[in-house]
Tab-separated table of C-alpha atoms in Angstrom:
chain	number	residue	atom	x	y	z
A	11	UNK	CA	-122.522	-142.295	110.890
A	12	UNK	CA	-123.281	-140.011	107.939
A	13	UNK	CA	-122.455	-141.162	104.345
A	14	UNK	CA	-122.690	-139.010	101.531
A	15	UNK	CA	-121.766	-140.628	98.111
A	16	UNK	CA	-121.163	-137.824	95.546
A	17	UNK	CA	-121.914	-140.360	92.203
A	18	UNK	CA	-124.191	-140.066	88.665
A	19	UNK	CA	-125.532	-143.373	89.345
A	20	UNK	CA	-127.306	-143.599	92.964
A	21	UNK	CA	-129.593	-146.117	91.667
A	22	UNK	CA	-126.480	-148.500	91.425
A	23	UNK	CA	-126.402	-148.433	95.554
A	24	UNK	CA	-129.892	-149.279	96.189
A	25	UNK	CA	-129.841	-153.215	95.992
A	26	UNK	CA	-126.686	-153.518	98.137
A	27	UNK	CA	-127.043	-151.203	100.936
A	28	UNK	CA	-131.261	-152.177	100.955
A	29	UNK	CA	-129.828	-155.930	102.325
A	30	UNK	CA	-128.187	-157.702	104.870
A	31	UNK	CA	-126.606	-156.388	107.641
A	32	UNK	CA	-126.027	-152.607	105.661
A	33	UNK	CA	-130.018	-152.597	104.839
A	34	UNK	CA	-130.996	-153.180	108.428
A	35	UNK	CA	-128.062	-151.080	109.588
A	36	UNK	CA	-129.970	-148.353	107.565
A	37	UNK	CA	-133.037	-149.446	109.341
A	38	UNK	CA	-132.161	-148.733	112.478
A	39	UNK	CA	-130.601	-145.532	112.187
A	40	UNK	CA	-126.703	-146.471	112.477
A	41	UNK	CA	-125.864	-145.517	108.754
A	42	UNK	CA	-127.520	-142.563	107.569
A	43	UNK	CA	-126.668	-142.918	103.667
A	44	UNK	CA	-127.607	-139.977	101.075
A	45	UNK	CA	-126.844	-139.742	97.250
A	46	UNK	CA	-125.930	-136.425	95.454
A	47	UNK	CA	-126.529	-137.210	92.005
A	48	UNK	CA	-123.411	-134.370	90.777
A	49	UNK	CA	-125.211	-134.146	86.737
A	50	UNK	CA	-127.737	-131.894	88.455
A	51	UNK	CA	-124.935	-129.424	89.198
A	52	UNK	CA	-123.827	-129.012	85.930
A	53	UNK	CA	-124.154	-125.329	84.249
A	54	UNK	CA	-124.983	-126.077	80.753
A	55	UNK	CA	-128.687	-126.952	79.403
A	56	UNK	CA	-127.340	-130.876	78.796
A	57	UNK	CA	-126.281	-131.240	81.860
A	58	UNK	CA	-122.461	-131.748	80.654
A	59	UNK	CA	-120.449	-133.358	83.390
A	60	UNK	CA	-117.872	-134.124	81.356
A	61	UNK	CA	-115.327	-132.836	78.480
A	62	UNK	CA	-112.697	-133.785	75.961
A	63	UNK	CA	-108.808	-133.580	77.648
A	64	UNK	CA	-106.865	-130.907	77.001
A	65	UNK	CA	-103.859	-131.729	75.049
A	66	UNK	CA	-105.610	-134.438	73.337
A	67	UNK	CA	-106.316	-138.361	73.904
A	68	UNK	CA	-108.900	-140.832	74.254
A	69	UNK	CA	-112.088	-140.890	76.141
A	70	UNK	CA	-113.629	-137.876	78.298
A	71	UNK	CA	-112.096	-136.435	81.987
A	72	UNK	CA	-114.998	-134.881	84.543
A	73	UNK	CA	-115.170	-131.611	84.766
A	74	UNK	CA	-114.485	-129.394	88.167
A	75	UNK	CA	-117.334	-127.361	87.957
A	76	UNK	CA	-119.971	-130.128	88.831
A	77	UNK	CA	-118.317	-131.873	91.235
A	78	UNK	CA	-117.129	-128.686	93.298
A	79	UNK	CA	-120.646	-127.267	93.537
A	80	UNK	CA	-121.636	-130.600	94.837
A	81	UNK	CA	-119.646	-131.424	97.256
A	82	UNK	CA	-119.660	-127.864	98.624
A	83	UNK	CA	-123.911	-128.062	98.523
A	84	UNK	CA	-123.064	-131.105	100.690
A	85	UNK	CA	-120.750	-129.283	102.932
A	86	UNK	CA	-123.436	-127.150	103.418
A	87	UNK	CA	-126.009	-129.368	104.299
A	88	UNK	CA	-124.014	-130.983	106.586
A	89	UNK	CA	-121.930	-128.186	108.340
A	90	UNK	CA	-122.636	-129.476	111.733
A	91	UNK	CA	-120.138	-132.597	110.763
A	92	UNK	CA	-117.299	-130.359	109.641
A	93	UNK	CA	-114.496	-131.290	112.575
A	94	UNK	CA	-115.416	-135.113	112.128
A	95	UNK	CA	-115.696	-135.435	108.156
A	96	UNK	CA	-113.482	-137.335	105.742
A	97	UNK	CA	-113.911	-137.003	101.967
A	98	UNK	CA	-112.294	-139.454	99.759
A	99	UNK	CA	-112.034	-139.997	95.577
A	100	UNK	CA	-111.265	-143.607	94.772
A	101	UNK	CA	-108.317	-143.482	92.508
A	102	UNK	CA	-105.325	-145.733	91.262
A	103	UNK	CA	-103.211	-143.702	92.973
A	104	UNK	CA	-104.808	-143.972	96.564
A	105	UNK	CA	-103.336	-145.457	99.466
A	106	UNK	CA	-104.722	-149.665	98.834
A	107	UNK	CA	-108.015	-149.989	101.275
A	108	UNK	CA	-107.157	-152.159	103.994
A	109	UNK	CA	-108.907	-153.428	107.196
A	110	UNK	CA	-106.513	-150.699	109.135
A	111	UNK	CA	-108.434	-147.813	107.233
A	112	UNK	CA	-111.651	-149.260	107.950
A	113	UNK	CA	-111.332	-149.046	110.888
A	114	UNK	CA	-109.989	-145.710	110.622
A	115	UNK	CA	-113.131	-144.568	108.845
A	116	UNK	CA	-115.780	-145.603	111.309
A	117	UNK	CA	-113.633	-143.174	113.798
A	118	UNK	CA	-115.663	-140.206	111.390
A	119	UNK	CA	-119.162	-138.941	111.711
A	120	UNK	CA	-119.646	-138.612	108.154
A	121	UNK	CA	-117.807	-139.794	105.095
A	122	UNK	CA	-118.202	-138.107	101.645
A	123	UNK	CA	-117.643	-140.688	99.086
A	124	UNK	CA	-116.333	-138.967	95.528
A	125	UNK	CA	-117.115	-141.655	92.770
A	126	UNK	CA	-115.550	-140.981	89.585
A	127	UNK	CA	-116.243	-142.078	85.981
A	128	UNK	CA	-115.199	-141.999	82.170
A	129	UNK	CA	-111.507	-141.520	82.210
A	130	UNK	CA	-110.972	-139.926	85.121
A	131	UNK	CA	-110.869	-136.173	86.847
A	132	UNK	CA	-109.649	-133.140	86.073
A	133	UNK	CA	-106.257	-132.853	88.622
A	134	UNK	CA	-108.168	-130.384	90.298
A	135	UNK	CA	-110.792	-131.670	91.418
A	136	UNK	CA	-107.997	-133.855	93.797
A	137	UNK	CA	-108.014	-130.500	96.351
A	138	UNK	CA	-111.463	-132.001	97.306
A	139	UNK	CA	-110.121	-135.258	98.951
A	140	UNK	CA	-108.999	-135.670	102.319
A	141	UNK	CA	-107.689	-139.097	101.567
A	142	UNK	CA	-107.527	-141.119	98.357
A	143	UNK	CA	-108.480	-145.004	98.035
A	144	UNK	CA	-107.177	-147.317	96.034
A	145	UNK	CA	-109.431	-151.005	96.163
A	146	UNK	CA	-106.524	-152.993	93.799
A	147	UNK	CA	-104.747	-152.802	90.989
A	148	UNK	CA	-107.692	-153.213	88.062
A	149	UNK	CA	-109.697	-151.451	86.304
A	150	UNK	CA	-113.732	-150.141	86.890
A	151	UNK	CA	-115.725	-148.508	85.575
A	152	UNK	CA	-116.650	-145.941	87.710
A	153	UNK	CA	-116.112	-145.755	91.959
A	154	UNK	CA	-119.054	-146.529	92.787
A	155	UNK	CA	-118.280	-150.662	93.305
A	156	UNK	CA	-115.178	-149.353	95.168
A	157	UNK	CA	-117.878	-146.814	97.481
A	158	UNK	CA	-120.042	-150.002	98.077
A	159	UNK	CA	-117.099	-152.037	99.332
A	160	UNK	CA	-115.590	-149.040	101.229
A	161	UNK	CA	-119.205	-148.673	103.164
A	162	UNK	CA	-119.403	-152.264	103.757
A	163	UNK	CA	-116.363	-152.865	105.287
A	164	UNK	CA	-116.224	-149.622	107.711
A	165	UNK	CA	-120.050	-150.158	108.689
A	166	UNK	CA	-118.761	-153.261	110.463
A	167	UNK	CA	-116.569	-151.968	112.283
A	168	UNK	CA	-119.462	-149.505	114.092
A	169	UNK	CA	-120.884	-150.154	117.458
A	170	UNK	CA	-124.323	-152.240	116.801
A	171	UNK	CA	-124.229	-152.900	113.078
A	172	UNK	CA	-123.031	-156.428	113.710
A	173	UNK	CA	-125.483	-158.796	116.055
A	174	UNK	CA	-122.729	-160.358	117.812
A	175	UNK	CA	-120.513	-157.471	118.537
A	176	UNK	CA	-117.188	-160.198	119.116
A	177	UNK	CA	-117.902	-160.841	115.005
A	178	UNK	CA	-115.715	-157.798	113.756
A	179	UNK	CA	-112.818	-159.088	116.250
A	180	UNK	CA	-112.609	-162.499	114.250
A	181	UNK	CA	-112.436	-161.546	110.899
A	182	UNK	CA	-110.098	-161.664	108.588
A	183	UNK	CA	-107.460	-158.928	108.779
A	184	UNK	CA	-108.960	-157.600	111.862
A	185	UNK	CA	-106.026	-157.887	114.258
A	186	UNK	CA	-103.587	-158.517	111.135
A	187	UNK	CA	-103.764	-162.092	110.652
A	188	UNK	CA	-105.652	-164.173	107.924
A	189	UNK	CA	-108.829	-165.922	109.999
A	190	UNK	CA	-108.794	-169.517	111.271
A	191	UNK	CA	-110.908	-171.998	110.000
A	192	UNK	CA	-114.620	-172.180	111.151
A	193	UNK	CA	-116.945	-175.570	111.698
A	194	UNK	CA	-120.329	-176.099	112.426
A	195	UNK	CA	-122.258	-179.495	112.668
A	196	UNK	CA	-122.412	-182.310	111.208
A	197	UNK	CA	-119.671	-183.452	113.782
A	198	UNK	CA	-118.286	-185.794	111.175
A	199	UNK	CA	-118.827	-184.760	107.011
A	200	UNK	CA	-118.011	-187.430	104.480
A	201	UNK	CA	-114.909	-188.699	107.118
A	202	UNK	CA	-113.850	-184.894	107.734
A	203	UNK	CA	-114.062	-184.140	111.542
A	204	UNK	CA	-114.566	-180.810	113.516
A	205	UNK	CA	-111.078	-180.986	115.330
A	206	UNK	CA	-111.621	-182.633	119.023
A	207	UNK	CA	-110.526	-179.437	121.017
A	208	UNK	CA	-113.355	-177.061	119.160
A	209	UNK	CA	-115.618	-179.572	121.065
A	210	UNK	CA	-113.930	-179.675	123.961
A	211	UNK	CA	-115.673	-177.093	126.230
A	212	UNK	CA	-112.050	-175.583	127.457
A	213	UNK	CA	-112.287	-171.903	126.208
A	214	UNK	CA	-108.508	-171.238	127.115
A	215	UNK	CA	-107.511	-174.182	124.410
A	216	UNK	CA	-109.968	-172.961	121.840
A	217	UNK	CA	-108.470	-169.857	122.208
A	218	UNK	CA	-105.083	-170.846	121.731
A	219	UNK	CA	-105.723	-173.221	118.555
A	220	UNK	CA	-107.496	-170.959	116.897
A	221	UNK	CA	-104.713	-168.072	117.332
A	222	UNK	CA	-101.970	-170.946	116.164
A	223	UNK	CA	-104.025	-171.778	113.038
A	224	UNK	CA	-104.575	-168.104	111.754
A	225	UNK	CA	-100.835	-167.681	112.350
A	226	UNK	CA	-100.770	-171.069	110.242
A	227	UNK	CA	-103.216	-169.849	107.143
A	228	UNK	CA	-101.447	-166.519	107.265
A	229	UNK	CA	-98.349	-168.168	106.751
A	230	UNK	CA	-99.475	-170.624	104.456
A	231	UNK	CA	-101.559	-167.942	101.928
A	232	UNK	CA	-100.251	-164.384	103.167
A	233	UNK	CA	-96.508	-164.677	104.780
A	234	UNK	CA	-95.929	-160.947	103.568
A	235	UNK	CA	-98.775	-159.926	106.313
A	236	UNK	CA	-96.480	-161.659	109.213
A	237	UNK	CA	-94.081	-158.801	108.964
A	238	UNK	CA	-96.636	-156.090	109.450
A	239	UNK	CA	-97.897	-157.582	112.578
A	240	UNK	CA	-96.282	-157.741	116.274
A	241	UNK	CA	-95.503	-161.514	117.120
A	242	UNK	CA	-94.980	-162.627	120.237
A	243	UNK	CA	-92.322	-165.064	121.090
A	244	UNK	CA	-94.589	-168.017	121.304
A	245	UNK	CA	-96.009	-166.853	117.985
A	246	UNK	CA	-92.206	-166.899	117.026
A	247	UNK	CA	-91.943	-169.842	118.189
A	248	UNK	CA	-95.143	-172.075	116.969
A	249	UNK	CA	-94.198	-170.631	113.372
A	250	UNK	CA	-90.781	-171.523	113.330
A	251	UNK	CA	-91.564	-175.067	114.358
A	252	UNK	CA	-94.443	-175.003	111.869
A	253	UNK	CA	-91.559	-174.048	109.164
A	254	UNK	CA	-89.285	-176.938	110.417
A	255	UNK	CA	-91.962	-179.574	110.314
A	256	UNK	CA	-92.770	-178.451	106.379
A	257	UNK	CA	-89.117	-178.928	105.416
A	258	UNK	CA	-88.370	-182.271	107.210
A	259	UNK	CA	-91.719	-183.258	105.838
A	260	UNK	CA	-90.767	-182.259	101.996
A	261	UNK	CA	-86.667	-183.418	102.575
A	262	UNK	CA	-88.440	-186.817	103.039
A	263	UNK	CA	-90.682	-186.687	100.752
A	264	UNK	CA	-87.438	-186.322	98.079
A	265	UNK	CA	-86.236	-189.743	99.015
A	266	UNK	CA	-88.146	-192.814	97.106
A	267	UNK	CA	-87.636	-195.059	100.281
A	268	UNK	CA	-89.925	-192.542	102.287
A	269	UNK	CA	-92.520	-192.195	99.459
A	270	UNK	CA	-94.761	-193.182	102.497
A	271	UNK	CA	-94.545	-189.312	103.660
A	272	UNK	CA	-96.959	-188.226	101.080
A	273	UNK	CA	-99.461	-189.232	102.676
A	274	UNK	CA	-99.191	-187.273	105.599
């Protein structure tokens, strides 16, 4: 995959995707990642990227002209990905990233990151965008932290990038659900045990548990995700009895005679 990232601060990127699992991605020729610094494309002898809104208000909006002849010198370049490209600007507005458009990313060839700064863009530079992203609901200072995290996440999701290729299919969010909890030795820490059935050598059941408890920490931390996902009816059915066992558990807990409960 191609990634362009349209920015004025390409030195920002060079720590994070130089590292880990991005920087030897890079390495190896799976992520081909260029900067197009968009201050050289401005007009004027300062190299003006930026200007006062119109109408009045506080802080500076970029400018169309810079921007436009950047991405276009890009489009240029790179003419031979033009039926398989995707070019976003990270905005408030954007759809919110998810692990669903991550994976919808690494379907591209190349991906032409638009990272904004100072108080935004002029509306019209929006016609450049195929898509708009969203990373939360805060405040940056620029796109470029939201670019990084875009990268990251969709790079994983490419054939190769990850040494264990099964990885991607047990993360979090990857098939909806929150992930379940990992272990590795000691067999026993400080009286807390890796459960018996992680040891247990029967694939099938470590299969199974592991399924019940990401339905379990989705529920506990992220029940809003349960509805976006397709249960099945022993899913259903381990949840519901999950739910059941909670409320007995606190209805006891409410009587002084069963104070014992709490420690369960």
């Amino acid at each position: 995959m191609r990634i362009d990232l349209v920015t004025l601060f390409p030195a920002m990127f060079a720590g994070v995707f130089g590292s880990s699992i991005i920087g030897r991605a890079v390495q190896r020729g799976l992520i081909d990642i260029h900067y197009t610094d968009f201050r050289d494309y401005a007009a004027d002898k300062h190299h003006h990227v930026d200007d006062t809104p119109c109408g009045g208000g506080a802080g500076m909006v970029l400018k169309p002209e810079p921007l436009y002849a950047a991405v276009r010198d890009v489009y240029g370049r790179t003419a031979a990905y033009a039926e398989h490209r995707c070019t976003i600007i990270f905005d408030p507005a954007g759809e919110v990233f998810t692990q669903r458009a991550a994976k919808e990313l690494a379907s591209y060839e190349q991906l032409v990151l638009i990272c904004g700064h100072y108080e935004g863009f002029d509306a019209r530079i929006y016609d450049l965008a195929d898509r708009l992203i969203s990373v939360g609901d805060f405040v940056l200072t620029g796109g470029e932290i939201p670019a990084m995290l875009t990268v990251d996440a969709t790079a994983r999701m490419l054939p190769g990038v990850l040494g264990d290729a099964a990885s991607a299919a047990t993360d979090s969010f990857f098939d909806g659900l929150l992930g379940y909890p990992q272990y590795t030795r000691p067999r026993d820490f400080e009286g807390k045990a890796v459960p018996d059935v992680l040891l247990s050598g029967n694939h099938a059941e470590i299969a199974r548990w592991r399924h019940e408890q990401a339905l379990l920490t989705t529920m506990r931390h992220r029940p809003e995700l349960l509805a976006r996902v397709t249960l099945s009816q022993a899913d259903r059915d381990f949840l519901e009895q999950q739910t059941k066992t909670k409320e007995n558990k606190e209805s006891l807990r409410e009587s002084p005679e069963n104070a014992i409960m709490d420690s369960i």
